[in-house]
CSV table of C-alpha atoms and ligand atoms in Angstrom, one decimal:
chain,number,residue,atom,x,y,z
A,63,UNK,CA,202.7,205.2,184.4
A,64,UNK,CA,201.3,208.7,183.5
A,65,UNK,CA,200.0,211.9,184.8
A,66,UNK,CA,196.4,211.7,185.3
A,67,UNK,CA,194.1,213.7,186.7
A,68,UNK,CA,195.2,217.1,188.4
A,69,UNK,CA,194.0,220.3,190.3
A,70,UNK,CA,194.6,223.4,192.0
A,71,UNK,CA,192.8,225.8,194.0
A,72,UNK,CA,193.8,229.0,196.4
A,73,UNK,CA,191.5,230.8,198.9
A,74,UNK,CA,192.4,234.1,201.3
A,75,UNK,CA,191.0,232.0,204.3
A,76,UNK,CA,189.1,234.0,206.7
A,77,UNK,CA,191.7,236.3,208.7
A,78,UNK,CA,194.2,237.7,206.0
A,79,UNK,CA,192.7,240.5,203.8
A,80,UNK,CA,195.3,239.7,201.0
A,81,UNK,CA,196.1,236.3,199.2
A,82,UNK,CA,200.2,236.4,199.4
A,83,UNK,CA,200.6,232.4,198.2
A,84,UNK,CA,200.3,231.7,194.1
A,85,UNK,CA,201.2,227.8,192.5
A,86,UNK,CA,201.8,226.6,189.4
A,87,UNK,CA,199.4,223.8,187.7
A,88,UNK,CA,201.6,223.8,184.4
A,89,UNK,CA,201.7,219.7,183.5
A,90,UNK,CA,203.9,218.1,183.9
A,91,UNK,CA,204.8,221.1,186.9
A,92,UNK,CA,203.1,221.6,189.4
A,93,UNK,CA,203.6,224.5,192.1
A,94,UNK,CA,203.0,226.0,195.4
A,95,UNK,CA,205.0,229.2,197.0
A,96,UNK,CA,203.9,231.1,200.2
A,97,UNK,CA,204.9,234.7,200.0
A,98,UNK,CA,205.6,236.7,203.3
A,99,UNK,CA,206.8,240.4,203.5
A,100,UNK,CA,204.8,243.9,204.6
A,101,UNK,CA,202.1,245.2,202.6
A,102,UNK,CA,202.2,243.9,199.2
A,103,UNK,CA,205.4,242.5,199.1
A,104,UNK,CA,204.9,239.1,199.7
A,105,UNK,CA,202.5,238.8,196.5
A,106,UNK,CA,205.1,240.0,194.9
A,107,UNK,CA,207.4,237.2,196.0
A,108,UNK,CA,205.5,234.4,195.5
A,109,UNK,CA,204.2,235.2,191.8
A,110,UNK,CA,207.8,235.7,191.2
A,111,UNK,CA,208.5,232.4,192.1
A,112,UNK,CA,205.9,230.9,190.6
A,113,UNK,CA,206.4,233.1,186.7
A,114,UNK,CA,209.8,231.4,187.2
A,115,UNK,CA,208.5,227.9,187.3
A,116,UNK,CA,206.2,228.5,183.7
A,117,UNK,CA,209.2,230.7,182.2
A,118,UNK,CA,212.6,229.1,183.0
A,119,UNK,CA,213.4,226.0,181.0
A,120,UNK,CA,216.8,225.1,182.4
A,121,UNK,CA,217.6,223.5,179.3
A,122,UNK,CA,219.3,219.7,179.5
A,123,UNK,CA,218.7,219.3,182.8
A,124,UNK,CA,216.5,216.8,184.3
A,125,UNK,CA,215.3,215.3,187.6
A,126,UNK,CA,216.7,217.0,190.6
A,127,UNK,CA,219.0,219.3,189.1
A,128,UNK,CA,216.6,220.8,186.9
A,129,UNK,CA,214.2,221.5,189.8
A,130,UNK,CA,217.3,222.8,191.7
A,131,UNK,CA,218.4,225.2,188.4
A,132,UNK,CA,214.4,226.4,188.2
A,133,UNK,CA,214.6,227.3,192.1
A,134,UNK,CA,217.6,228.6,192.0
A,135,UNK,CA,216.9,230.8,189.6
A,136,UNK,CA,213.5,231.3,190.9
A,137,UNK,CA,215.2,232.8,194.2
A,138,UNK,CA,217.5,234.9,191.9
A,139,UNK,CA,214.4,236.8,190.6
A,140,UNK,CA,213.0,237.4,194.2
A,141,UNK,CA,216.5,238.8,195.4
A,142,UNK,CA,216.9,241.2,192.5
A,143,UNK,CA,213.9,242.7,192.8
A,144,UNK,CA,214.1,242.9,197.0
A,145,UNK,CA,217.3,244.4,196.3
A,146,UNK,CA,216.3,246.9,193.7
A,147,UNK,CA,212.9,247.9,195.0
A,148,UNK,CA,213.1,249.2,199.1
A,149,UNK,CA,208.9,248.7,198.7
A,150,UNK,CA,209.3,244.9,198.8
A,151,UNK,CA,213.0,244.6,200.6
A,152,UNK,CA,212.8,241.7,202.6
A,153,UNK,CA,210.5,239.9,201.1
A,154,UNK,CA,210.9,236.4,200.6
A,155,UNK,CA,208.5,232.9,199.8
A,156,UNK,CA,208.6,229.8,200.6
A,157,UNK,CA,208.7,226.7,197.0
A,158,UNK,CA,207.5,223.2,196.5
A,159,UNK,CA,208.2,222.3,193.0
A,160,UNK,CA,206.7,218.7,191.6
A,161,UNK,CA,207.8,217.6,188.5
A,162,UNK,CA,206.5,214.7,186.9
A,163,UNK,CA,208.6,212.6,184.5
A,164,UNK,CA,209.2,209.1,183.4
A,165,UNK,CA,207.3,208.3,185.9
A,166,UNK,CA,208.8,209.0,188.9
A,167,UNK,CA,207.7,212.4,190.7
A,168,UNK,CA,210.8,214.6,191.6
A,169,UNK,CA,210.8,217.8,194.4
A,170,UNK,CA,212.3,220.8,194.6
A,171,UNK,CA,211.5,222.3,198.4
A,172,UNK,CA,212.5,225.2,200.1
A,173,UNK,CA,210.3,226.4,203.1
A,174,UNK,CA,207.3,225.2,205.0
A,175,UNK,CA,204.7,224.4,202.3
A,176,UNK,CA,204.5,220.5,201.7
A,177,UNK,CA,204.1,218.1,199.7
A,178,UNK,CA,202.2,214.5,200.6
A,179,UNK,CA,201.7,211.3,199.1
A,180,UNK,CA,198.6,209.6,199.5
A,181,UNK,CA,199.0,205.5,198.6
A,182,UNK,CA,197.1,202.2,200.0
A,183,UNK,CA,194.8,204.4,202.4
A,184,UNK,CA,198.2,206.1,204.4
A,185,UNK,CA,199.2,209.7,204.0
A,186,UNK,CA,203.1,210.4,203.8
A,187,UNK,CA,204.4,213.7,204.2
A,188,UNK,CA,207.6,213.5,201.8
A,189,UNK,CA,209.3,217.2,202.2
A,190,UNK,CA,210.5,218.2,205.7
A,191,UNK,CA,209.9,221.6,206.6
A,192,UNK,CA,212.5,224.0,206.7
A,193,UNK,CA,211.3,225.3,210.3
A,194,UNK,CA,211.9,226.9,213.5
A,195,UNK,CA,209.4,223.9,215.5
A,196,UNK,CA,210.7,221.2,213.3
A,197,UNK,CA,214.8,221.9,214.0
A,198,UNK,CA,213.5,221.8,217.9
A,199,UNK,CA,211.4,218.5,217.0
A,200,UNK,CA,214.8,217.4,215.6
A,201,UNK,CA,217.0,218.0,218.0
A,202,UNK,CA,214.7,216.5,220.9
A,203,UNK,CA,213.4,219.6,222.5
A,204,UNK,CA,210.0,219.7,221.1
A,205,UNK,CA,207.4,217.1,220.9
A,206,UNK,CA,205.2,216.6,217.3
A,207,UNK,CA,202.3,217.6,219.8
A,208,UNK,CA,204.1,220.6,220.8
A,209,UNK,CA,205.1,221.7,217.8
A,210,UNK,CA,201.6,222.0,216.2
A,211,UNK,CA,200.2,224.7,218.9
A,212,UNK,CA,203.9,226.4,219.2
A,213,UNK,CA,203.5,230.1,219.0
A,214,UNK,CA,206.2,230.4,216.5
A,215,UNK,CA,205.1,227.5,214.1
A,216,UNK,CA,205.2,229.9,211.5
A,217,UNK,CA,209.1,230.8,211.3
A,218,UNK,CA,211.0,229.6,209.0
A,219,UNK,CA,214.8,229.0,208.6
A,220,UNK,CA,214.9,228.9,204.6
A,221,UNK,CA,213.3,231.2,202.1
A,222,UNK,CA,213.7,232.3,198.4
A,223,UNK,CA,214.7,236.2,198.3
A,224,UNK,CA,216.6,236.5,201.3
A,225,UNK,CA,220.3,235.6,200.1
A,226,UNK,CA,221.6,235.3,196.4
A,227,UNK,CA,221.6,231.5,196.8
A,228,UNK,CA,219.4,229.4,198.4
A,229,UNK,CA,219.8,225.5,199.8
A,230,UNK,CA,217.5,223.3,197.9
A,231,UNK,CA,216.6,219.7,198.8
A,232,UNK,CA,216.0,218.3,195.4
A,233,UNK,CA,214.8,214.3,195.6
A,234,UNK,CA,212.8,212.2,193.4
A,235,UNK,CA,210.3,209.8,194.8
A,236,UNK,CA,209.1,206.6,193.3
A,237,UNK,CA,205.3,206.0,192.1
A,238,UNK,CA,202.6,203.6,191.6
A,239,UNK,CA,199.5,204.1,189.7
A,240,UNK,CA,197.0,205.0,191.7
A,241,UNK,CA,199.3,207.4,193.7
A,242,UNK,CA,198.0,211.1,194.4
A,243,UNK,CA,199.9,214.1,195.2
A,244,UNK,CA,199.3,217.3,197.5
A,245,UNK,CA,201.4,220.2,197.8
A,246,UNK,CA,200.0,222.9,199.7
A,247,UNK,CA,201.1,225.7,201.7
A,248,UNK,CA,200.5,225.8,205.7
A,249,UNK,CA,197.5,227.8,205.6
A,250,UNK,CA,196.4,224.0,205.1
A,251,UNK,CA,198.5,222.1,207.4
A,252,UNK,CA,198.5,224.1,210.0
A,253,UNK,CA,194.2,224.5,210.4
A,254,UNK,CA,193.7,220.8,209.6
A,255,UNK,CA,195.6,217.3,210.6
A,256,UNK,CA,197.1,214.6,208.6
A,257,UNK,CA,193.6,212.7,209.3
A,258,UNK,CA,191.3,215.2,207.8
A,259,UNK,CA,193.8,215.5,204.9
A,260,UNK,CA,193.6,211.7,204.6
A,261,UNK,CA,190.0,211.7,204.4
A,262,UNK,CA,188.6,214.6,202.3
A,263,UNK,CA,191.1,212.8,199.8
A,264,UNK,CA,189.7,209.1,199.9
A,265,UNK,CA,186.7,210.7,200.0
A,266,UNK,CA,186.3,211.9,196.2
A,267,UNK,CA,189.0,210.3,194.0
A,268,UNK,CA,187.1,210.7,190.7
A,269,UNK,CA,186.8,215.0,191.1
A,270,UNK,CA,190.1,216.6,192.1
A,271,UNK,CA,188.8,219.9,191.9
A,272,UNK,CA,186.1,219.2,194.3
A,273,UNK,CA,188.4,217.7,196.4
A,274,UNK,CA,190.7,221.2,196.2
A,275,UNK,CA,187.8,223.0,197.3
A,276,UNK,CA,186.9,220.8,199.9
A,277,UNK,CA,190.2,221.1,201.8
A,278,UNK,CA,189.8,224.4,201.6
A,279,UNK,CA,186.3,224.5,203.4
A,280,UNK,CA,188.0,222.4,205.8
A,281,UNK,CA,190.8,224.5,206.4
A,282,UNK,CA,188.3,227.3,206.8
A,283,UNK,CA,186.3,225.5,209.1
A,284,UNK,CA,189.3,224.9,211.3
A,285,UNK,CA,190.3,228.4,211.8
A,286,UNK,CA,191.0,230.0,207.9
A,287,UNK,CA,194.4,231.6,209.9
A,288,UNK,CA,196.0,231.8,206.8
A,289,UNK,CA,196.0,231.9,202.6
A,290,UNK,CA,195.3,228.6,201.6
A,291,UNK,CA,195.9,226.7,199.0
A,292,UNK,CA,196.3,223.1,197.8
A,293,UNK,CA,197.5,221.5,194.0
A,294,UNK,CA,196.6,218.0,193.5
A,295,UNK,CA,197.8,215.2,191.0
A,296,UNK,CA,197.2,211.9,190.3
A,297,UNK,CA,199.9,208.8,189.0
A,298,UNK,CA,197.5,206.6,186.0
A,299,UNK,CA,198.6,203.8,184.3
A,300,UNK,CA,199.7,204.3,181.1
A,301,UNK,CA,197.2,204.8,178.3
A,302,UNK,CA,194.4,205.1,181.2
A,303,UNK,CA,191.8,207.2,180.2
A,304,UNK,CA,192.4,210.2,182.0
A,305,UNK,CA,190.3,213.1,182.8
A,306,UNK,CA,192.2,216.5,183.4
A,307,UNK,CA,191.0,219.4,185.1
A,308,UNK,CA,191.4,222.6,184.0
A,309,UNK,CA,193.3,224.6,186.3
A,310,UNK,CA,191.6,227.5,188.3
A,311,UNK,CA,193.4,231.2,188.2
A,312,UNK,CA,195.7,231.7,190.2
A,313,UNK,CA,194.0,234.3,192.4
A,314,UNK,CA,194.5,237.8,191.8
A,315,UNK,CA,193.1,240.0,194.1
A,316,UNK,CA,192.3,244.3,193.8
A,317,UNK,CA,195.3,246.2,195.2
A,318,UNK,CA,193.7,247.1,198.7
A,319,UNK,CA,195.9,249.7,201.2
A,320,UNK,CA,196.7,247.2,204.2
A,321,UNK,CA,198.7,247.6,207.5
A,322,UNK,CA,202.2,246.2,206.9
A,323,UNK,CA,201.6,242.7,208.0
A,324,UNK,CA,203.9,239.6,208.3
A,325,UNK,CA,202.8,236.1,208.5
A,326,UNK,CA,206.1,234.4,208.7
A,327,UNK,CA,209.4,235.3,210.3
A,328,UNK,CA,212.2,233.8,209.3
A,329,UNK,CA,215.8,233.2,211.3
A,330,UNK,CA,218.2,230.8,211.1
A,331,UNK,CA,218.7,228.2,213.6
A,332,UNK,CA,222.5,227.3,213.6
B,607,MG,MG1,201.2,230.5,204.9
């Protein structure tokens, strides 16, 4: 089995003047981190993150460790500069890391993006989210239903940037061909079920990039709360003949002089 086709694609959504996530569509990584922090600074965070996933090679390292190294240091990067720069301290973003290899698809994951696989018609959410309403699902005081309209849906209990080390759940999952792959931050999940995910992805296989942009219209339709943004990729057979798709920008938006705003908080839980 191989890497086939892949696809990524970011949109501001339709209340947030500023685009604070970035991600990563480097093959055979693939990227999505969710920046949060007043006025610029959570921009800052999640390009950060996400330079660190193109730039660091952590060198003999493979599978889980590797994407624990790259997020490790990733986090490193985030808290030096919140440390050295009191116009982003406290900023912090959120990770999901794919790396494709052998075969086998393995995460790194810190935060409340996600990351999904779609196989045989069912959609599987495969990281857990490192949050507030999913500690209370957990623990038996919240129900799934109450946890999607839960005022405080957006905290989150783990972040890069906020300590000098960071917990990482590193796993590798196995594949089949045929096997698709969605990270995406909750700008997604949160306007839109697992349903409408489902469907806009059954719906057109053969065009990822059509499919990035129509989860995005979706997401938009449902409320655009939040930055979206979705990265897509496909499991082939080997020596399939694979169409790739080029990668759009990551978006990079004019400097604009915005009310400190914050669309996570972030607390721990223990
Ligand atoms: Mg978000």
């Amino acid at each position: 089995m191989t890497l086939g086709k892949y696809a990524g694609a970011t949109d501001t959504g339709r209340t947030r003047r500023r685009n604070e996530d970035s991600y990563v569509v480097a093959p055979p990584l693939f990227c999505v981190a969710d920046g949060m922090g007043g006025a610029q600074a959570g921009e800052v965070a999640s390009k950060l993150a996400a330079a660190a996933v193109e730039e660091v090679d952590p060198g003999g390292l493979a599978g889980p460790e590797r994407l624990t190294a790259l997020i490790q240091e990733a986090n490193r990067r985030v808290y030096d500069r919140a440390a050295a720069d009191p116009t982003v301290s406290g900023m912090g973003t959120t990770m999901t890391v794919a790396l494709v290899e052998d075969g086998d698809v393995t995460f790194g994951h810190v935060g409340d993006s996600r990351a999904y696989r779609v196989r045989d018609g069912r959609l599987e959410q495969v990281t857990e989210d490192h949050s507030l309403v999913n500690e209370l699902v957990k623990s038996g005081k919240l129900s799934r239903e109450e946890a999607e309209t839960h005022p405080q849906r957006s905290v989150i209990t783990r972040a890069l940037g906020t300590d000098p080390d960071v917990d990482v759940d590193a796993f590798t999952v196995d594949t089949s061909p045929g096997d698709l792959f969605l990270l995406c931050s909750d700008g997604l999940s949160s306007m839109i079920d697992g349903d409408e995910i489902l469907a806009l992805v059954q719906h057109n296989r053969e065009d990822l990039k059509a499919t990035a942009k129509s989860l995005l219209n979706a997401a938009n339709r449902g409320g655009g709360e939040d930055n979206i943004t979705v990265v897509l990729f496909e499991i082939a057979e080997d020596g399939a003949d694979t169409l790739t798709m080029p990668a759009l920008d990551t978006a990079v938006l004019p400097a604009q002089q915005d009310p400190p705003e914050r669309k996570h908080r972030w607390g721990r839980v223990h």
